[in-house]
Short mmCIF file of C-alpha atoms and ligand atoms in Angstrom, two decimals:
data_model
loop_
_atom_site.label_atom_id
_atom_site.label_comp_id
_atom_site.label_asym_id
_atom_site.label_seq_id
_atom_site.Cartn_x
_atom_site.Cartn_y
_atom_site.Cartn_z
CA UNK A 1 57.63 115.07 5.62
CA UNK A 2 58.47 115.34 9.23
CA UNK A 3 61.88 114.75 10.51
CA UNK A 4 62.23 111.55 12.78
CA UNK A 5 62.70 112.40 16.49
CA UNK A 6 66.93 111.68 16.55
CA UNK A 7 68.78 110.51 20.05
CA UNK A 8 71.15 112.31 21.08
CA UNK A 9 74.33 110.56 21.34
CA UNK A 10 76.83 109.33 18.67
CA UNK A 11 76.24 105.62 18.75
CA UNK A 12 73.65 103.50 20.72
CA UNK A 13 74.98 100.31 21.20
CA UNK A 14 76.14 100.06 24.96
CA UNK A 15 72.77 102.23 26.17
CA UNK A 16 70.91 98.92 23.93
CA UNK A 17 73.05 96.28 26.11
CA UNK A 18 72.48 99.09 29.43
CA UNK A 19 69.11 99.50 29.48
CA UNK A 20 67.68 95.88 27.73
CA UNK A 21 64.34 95.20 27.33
CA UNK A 22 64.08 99.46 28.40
CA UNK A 23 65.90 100.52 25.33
CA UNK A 24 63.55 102.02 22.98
CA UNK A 25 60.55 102.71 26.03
CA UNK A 26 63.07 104.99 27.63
CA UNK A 27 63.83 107.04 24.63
CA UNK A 28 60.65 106.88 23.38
CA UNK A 29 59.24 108.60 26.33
CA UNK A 30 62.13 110.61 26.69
CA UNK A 31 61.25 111.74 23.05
CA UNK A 32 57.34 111.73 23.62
CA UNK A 33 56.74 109.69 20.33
CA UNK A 34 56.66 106.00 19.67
CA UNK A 35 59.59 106.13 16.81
CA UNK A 36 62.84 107.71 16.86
CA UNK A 37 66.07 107.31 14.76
CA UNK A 38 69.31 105.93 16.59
CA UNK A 39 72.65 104.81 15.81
CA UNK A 40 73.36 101.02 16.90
CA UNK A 41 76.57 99.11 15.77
CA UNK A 42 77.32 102.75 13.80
CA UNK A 43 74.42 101.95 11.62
CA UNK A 44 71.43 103.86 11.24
CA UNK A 45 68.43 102.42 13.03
CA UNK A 46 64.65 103.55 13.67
CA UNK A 47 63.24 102.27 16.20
CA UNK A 48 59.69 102.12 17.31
CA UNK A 49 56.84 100.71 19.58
CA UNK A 50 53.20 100.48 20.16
CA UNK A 51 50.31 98.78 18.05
CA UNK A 52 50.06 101.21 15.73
CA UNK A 53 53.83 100.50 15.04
CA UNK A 54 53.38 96.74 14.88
CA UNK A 55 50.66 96.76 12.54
CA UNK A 56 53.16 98.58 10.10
CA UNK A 57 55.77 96.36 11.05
CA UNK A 58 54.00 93.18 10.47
CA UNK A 59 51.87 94.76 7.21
CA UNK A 60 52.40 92.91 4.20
CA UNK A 61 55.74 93.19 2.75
CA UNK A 62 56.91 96.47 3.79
CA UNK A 63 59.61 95.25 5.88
CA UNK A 64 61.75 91.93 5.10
CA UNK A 65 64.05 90.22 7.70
CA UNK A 66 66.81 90.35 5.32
CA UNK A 67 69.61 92.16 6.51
CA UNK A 68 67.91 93.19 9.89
CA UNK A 69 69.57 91.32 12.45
CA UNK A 70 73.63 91.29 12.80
CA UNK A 71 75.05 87.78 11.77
CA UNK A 72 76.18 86.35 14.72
CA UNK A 73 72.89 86.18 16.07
CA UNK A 74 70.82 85.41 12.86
CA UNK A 75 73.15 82.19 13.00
CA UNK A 76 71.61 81.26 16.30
CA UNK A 77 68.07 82.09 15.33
CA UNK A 78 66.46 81.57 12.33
CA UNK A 79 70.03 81.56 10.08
CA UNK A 80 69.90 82.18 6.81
CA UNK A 81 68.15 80.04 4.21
CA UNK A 82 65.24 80.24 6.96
CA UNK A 83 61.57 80.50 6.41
CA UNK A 84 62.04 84.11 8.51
CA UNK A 85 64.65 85.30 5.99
CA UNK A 86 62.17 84.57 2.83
CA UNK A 87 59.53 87.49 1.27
CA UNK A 88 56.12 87.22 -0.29
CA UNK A 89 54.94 83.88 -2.16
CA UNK A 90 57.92 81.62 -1.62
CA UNK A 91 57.30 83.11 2.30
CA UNK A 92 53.97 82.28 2.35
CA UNK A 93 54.52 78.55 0.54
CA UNK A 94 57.26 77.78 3.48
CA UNK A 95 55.23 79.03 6.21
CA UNK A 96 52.29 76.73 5.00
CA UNK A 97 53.99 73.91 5.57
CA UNK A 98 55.27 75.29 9.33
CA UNK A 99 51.39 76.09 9.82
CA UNK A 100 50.20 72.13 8.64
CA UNK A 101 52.10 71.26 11.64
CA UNK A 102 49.95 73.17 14.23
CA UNK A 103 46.88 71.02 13.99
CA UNK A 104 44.81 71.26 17.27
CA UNK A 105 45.53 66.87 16.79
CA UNK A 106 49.24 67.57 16.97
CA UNK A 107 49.71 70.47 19.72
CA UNK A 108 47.55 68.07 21.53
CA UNK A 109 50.19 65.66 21.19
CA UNK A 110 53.43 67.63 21.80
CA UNK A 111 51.32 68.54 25.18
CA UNK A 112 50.97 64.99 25.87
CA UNK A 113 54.62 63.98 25.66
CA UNK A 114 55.72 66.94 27.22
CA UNK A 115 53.47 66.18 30.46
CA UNK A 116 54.51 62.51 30.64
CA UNK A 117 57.90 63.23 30.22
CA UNK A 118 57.71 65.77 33.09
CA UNK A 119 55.96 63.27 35.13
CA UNK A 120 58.76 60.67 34.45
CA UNK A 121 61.19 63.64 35.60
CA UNK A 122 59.59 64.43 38.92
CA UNK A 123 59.76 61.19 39.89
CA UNK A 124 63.27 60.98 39.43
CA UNK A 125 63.96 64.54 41.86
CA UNK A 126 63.24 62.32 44.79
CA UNK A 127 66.67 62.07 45.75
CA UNK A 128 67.87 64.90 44.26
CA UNK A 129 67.90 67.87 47.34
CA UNK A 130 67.75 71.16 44.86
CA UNK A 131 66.55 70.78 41.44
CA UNK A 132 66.72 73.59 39.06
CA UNK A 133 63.64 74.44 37.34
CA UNK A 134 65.00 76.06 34.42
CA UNK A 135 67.62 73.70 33.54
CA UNK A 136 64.87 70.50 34.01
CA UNK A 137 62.51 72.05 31.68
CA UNK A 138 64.99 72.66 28.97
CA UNK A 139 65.60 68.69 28.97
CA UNK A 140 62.39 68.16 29.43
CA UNK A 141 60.82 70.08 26.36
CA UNK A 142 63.95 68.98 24.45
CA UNK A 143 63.18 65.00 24.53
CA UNK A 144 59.17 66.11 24.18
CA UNK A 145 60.05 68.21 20.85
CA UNK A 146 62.24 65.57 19.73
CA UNK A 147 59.67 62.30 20.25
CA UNK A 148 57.21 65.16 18.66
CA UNK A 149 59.09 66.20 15.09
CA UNK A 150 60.70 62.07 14.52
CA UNK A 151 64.21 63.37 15.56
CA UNK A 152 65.46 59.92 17.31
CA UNK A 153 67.39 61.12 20.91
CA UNK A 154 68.40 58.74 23.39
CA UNK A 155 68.64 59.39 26.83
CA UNK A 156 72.48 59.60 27.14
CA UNK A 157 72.62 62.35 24.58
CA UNK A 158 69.74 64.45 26.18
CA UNK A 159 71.05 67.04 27.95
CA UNK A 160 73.61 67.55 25.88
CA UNK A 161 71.18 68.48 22.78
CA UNK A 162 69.37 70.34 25.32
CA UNK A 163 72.35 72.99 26.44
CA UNK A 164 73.54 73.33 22.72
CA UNK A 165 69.69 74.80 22.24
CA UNK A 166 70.18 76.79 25.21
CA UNK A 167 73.36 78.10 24.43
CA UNK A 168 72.08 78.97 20.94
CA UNK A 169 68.96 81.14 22.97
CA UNK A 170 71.01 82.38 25.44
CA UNK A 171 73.89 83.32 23.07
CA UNK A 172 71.76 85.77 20.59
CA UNK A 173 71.23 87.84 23.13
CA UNK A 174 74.93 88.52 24.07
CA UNK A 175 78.11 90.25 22.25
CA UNK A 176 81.29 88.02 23.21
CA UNK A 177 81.84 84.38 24.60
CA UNK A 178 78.37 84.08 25.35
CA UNK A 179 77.65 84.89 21.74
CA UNK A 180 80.78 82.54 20.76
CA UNK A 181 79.91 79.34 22.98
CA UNK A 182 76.27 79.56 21.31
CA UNK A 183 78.30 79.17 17.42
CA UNK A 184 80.16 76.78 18.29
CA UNK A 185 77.48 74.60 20.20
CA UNK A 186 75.46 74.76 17.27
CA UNK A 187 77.54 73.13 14.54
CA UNK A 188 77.11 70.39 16.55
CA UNK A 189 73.45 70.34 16.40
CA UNK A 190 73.30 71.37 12.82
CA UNK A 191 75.49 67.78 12.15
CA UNK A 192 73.41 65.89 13.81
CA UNK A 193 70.32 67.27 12.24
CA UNK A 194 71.79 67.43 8.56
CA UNK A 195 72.55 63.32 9.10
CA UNK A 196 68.69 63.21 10.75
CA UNK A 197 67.70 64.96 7.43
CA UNK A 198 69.92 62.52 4.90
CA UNK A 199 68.58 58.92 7.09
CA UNK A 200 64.83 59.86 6.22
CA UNK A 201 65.54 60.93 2.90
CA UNK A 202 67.90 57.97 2.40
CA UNK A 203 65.11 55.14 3.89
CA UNK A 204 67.41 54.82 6.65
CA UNK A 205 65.33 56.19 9.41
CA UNK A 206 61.48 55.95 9.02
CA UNK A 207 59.17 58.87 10.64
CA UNK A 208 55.52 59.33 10.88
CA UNK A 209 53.82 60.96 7.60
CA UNK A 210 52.71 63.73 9.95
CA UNK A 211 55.61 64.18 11.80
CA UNK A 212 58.04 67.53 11.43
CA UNK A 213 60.79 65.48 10.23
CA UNK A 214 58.71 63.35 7.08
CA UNK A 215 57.26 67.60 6.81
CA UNK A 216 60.70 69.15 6.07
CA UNK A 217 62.35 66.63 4.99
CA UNK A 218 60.14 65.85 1.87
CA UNK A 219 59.00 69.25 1.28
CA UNK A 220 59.31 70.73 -1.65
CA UNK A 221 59.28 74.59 -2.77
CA UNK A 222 56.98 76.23 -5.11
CA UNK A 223 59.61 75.28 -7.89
CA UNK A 224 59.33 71.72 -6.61
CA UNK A 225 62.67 71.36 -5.42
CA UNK A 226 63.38 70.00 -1.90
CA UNK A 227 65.45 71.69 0.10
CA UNK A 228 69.02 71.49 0.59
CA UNK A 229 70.19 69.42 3.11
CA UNK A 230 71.69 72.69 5.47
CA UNK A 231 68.27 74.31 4.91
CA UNK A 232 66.31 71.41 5.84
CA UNK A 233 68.51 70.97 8.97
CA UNK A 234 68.14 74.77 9.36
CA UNK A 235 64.00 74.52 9.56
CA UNK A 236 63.95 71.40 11.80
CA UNK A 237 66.30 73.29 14.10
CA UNK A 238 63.79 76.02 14.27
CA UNK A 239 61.12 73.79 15.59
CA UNK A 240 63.47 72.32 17.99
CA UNK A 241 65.34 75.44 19.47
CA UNK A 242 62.34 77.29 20.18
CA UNK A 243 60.23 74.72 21.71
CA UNK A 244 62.88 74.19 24.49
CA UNK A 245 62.93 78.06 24.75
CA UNK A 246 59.64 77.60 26.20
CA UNK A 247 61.58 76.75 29.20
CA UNK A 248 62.22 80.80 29.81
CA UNK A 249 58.47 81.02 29.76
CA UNK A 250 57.78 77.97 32.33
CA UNK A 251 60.11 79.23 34.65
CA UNK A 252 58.84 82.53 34.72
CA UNK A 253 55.23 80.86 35.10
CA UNK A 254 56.78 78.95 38.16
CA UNK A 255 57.88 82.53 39.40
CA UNK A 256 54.59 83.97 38.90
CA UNK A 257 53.32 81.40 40.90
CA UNK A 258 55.55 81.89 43.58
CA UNK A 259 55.46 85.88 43.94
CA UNK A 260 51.53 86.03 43.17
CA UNK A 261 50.14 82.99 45.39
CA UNK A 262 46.62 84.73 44.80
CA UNK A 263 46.88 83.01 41.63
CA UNK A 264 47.04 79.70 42.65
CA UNK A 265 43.23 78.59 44.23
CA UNK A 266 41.68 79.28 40.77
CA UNK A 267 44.26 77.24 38.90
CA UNK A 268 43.91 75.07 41.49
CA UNK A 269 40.40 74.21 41.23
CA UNK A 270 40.82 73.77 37.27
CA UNK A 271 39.33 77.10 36.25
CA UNK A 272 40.65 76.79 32.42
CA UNK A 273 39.47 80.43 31.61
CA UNK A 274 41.74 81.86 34.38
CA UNK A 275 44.36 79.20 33.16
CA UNK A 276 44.22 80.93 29.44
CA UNK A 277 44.82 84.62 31.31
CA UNK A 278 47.43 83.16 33.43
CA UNK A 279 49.35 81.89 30.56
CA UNK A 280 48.86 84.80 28.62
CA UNK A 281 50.10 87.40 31.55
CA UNK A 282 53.10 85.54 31.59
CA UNK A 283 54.06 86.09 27.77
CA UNK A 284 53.10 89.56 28.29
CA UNK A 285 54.39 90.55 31.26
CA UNK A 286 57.87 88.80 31.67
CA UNK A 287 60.90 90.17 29.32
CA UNK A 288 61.93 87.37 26.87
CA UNK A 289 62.37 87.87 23.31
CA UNK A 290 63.01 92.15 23.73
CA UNK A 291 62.78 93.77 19.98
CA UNK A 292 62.42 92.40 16.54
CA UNK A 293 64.38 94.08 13.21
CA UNK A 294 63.54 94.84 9.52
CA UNK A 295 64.57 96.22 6.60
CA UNK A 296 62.29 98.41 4.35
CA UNK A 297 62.05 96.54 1.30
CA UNK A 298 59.97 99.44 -0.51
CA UNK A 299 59.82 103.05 0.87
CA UNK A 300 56.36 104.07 2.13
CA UNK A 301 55.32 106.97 4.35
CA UNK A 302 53.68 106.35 7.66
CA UNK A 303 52.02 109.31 10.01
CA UNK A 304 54.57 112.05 7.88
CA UNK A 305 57.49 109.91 8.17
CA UNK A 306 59.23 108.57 5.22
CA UNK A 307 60.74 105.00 5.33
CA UNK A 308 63.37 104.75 2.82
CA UNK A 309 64.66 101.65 1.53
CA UNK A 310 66.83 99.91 3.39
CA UNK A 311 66.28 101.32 6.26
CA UNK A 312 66.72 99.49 9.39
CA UNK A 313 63.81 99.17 11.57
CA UNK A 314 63.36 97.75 15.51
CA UNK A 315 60.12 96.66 17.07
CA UNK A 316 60.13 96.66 20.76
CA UNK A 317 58.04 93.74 21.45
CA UNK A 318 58.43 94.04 25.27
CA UNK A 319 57.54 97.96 25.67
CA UNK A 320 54.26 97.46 22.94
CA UNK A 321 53.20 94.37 25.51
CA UNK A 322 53.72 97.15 28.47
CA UNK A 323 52.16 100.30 26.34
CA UNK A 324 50.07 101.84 29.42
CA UNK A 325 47.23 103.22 26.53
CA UNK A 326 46.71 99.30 26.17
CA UNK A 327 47.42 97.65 29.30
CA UNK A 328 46.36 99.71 32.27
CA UNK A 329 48.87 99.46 35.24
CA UNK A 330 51.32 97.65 32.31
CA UNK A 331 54.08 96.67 35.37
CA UNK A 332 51.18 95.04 37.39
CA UNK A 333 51.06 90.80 36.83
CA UNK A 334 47.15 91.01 36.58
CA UNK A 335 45.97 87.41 34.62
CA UNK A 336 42.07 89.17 34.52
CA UNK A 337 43.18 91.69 32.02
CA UNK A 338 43.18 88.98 29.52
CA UNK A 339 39.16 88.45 30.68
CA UNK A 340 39.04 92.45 28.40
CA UNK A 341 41.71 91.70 25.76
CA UNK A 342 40.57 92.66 22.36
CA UNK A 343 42.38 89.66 21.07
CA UNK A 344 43.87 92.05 19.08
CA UNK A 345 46.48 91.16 16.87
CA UNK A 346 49.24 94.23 17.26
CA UNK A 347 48.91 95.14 20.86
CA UNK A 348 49.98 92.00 22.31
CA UNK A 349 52.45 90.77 20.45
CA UNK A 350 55.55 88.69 22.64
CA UNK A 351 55.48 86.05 19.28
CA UNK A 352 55.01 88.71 17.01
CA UNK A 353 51.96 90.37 15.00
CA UNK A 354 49.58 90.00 12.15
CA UNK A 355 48.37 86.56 10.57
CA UNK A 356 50.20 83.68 11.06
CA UNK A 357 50.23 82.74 8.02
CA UNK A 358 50.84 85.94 5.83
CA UNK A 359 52.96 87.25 8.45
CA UNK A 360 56.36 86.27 10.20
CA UNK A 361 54.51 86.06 13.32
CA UNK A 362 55.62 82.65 15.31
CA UNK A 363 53.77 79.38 13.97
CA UNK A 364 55.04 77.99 17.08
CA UNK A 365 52.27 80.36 19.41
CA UNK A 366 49.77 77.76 20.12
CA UNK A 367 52.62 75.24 20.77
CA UNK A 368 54.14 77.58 23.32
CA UNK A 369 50.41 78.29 25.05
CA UNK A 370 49.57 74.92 24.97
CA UNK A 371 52.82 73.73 26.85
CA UNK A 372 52.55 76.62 29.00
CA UNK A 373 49.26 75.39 29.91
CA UNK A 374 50.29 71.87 30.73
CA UNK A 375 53.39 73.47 32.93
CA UNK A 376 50.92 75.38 35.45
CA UNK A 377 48.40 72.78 35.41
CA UNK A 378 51.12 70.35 36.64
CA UNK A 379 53.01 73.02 38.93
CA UNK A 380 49.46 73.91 40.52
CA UNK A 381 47.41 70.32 40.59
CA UNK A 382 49.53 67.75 40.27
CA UNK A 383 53.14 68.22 43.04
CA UNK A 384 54.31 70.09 45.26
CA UNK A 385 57.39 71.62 46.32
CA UNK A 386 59.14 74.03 48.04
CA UNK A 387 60.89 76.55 47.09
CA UNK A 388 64.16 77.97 49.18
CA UNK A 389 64.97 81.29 49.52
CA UNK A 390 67.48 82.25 46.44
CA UNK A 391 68.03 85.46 44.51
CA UNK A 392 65.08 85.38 41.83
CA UNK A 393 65.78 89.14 41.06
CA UNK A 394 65.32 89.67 37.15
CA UNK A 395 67.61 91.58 35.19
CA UNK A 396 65.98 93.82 32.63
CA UNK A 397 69.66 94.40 30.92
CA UNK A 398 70.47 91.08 30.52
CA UNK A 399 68.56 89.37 27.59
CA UNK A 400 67.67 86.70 27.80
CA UNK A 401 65.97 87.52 31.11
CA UNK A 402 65.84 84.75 33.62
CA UNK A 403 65.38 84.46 37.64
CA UNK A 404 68.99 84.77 38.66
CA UNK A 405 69.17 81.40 40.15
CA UNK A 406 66.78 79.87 37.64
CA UNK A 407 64.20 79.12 40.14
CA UNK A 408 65.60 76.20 42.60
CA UNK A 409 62.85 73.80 43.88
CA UNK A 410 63.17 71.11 46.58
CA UNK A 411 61.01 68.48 47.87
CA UNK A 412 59.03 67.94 44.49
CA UNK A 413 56.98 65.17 44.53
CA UNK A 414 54.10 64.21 42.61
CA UNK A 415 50.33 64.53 44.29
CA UNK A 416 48.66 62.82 41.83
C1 HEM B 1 59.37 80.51 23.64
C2 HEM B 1 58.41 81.00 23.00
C3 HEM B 1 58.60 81.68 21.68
C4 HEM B 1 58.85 83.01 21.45
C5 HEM B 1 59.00 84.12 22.48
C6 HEM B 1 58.91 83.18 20.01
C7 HEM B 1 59.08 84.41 19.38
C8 HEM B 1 58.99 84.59 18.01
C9 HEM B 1 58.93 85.88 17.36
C10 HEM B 1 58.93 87.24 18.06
C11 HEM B 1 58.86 85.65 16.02
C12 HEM B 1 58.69 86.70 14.92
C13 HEM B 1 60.02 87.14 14.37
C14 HEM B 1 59.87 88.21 13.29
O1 HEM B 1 58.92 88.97 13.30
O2 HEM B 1 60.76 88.27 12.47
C15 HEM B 1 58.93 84.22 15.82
C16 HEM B 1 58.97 83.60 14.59
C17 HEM B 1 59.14 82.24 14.44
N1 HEM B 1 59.03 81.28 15.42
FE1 HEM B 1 58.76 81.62 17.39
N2 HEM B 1 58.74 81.97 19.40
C18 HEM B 1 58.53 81.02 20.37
C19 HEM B 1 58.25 79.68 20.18
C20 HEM B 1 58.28 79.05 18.96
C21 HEM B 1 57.99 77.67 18.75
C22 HEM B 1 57.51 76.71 19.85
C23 HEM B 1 58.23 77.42 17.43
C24 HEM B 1 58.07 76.14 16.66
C25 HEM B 1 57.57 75.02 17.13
C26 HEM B 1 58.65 78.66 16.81
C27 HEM B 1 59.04 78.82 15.49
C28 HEM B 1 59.19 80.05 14.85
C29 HEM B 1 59.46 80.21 13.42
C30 HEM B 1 59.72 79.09 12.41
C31 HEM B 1 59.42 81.60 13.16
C32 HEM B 1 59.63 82.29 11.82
C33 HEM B 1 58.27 82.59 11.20
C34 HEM B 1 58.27 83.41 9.93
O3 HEM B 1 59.27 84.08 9.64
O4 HEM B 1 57.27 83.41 9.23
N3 HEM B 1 58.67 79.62 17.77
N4 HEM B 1 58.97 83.60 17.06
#
């Protein structure tokens, strides 16, 4: 067997929260390989990048999530009890039930009420002077996803539900009160969810059959049990949380749009191919979610390496979408690349790889395109705006990554 390429120093963790979303790329060409073995949080970590990495990573049931992420920010992901924390068949059963919920009837939907509601929105920046992009669009998608899964929110309480999902996004990305404001937004969230849970169960608050609320709410596991009330509430929050994470992805759209105005005449004229690269440049080429972890459930042996059990295992999901053997000038914001894309299932892989539904790869993908969709098609056909000179520098240590002043707009006003 061959011995893992090992960094040098003792313990990794401030050169993770130093370099970002450069971590493992940095090493790994400082190292010339696509794996090496580090030391994060004293513990013993391999990391790795690349497709060939990813389709080991998302293969089967080599790796589970168990374990592989520290608990502060598992609690404001996926949390424990979570479809991503499951292996095998009881995996697979849970994620069917995720995957029933992406019907092309029901993105379709969820598009709908997210383009209304902006619609509503822009209308209501008329007065405003500055509006900020980022913040809007987390309100935004957070009354769309709510209308969408039969969560009842009223106005009033909006934006409030909105910055405890933020927090919780923003938060697992951060050691300290970042991390801390996240927790303690969250209980709140998880009450109201548990009682959103306990009304439909209880008769009290009717939803639609197909809705995401009747879904979790009623379903039942492959031992026909439903699910505890937490775990239910758990689920439903990872439908809601996400979706208004889309926000990081429409603002960066909105900055793509700015700092590439070659773009804009073919989205302008309603070219819907160029629309589809567009969209998918942006999940490729702007940092969001950085790495992914695992733990090897059994040990296997991949290109002379040996994975023992246990082992804890990183996927850089940022440096595989900027892998120069796949993506030729990877730093460049190029939409036509996507005209060549294999539609490969490991090189490009911002939501993760492998099936959907064998795989922990996001259910949520065609959600997030979809709404991405709607966002430039509204940004490019349907207002304008201006927008002011600000600092829009990104910071590739922070993570989350986000336009420093979260893209400030003026003047918006709907053209049609
Ligand atoms: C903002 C865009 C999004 C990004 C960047 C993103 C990213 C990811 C990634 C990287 C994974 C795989 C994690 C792993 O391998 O362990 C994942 C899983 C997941 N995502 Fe997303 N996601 C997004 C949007 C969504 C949306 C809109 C939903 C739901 C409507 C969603 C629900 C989930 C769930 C439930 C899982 C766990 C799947 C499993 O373990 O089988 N995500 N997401």
């Amino acid at each position: 067997m061959s011995q893992i390429p090992r960094d040098r120093s003792l313990d990794s963790t401030l050169a993770l929260l130093l370099d970002g979303y450069r971590f493992i790329s940095k090493r790994c060409e400082r190292y010339r390989s696509d794996i090496f073995e580090t030391r994060l949080m004293l513990t013993k970590a391999v990391c790795m990048r690349g497709e060939e990495a990813a389709r080991i990573f998302y293969d089967g049931d080599r790796l589970t999530r168990q374990g592989a992420m520290p608990v502060p920010v598992l609690k404001l992901l996926q949390d424990k009890g979570s479809v991503q924390q499951m292996d095998g068949q009881a995996h697979r059963h849970r994620k069917r039930m995720f995957m029933s919920l992406m019907t092309p009837a029901s993105i379709q939907q969820i598009g709908d009420l997210f383009a209304d509601q902006w619609r509503t929105r822009v209308g209501m920046w008329k007065d405003r002077g500055e509006v900020v992009l980022h913040e809007e669009m987390q309100e935004i998608l957070c009354i769309a996803v709510c209308r969408w899964a039969g969560v009842p929110l009223t106005a009033a309480e909006a934006k409030q539900r909105a910055r405890e999902f933020a927090a919780m996004i923003d938060g697992a990305g951060a050691v300290g009160p970042r991390n801390w404001r996240g927790l303690l937004l969250r209980a709140r969230t998880e009450r109201w969810i548990r009682d959103v849970i306990e009304k439909v169960r209880a008769g009290e608050l009717t939803v639609a059959e197909e809705s995401a609320a009747h879904a979790i709410a009623w379903y039942r596991d492959p031992d026909g049990e439903l699910l505890d009330t937490k775990v239910a509430a758990v689920e439903m929050i990872n439908l809601l949380r996400p979706t208004v994470a889309v926000a990081w992805y429409v603002t960066f759209a909105a900055l793509a749009l700015h700092e590439h105005p070659a773009c804009r005449p073919r989205l302008e004229a309603g070219d819907g191919d160029y629309l589809e690269c567009f969209v998918q440049e942006v999940r490729r080429f702007y940092p969001f979610f950085p790495l992914v972890g695992g733990r090897v459930q059994n040990g296997f042996e991949w290109k002379g390496y040996h994975f023992a059990q246990g082992i804890w295992v990183l996927l850089d999901l940022y440096g595989t979408n900027h892998d120069a053997r796949v993506w030729d000038e990877p730093d460049v914001f190029r939409p036509e690349r996507f005209r060549r894309w294999d539609r490969n299932a490991f090189n490009f892989i911002s939501q993760g790889g492998g099936d959907h539904h064998e795989s922990h790869r996001c259910p949520g993908e065609w959600i997030t395109i979809e709404l991405m969709k709607r966002a430039v098609t509204l940004l490019t056909m349907a207002m304008d705006y201006d927008v002011p000179e600000q600092d829009l520098r990104v910071d590739l240590s922070r993570m989350p990554a986000i336009p420093k002043s979260r893209f400030v707009i003026t003047n918006a006003r709907l053209t049609r």
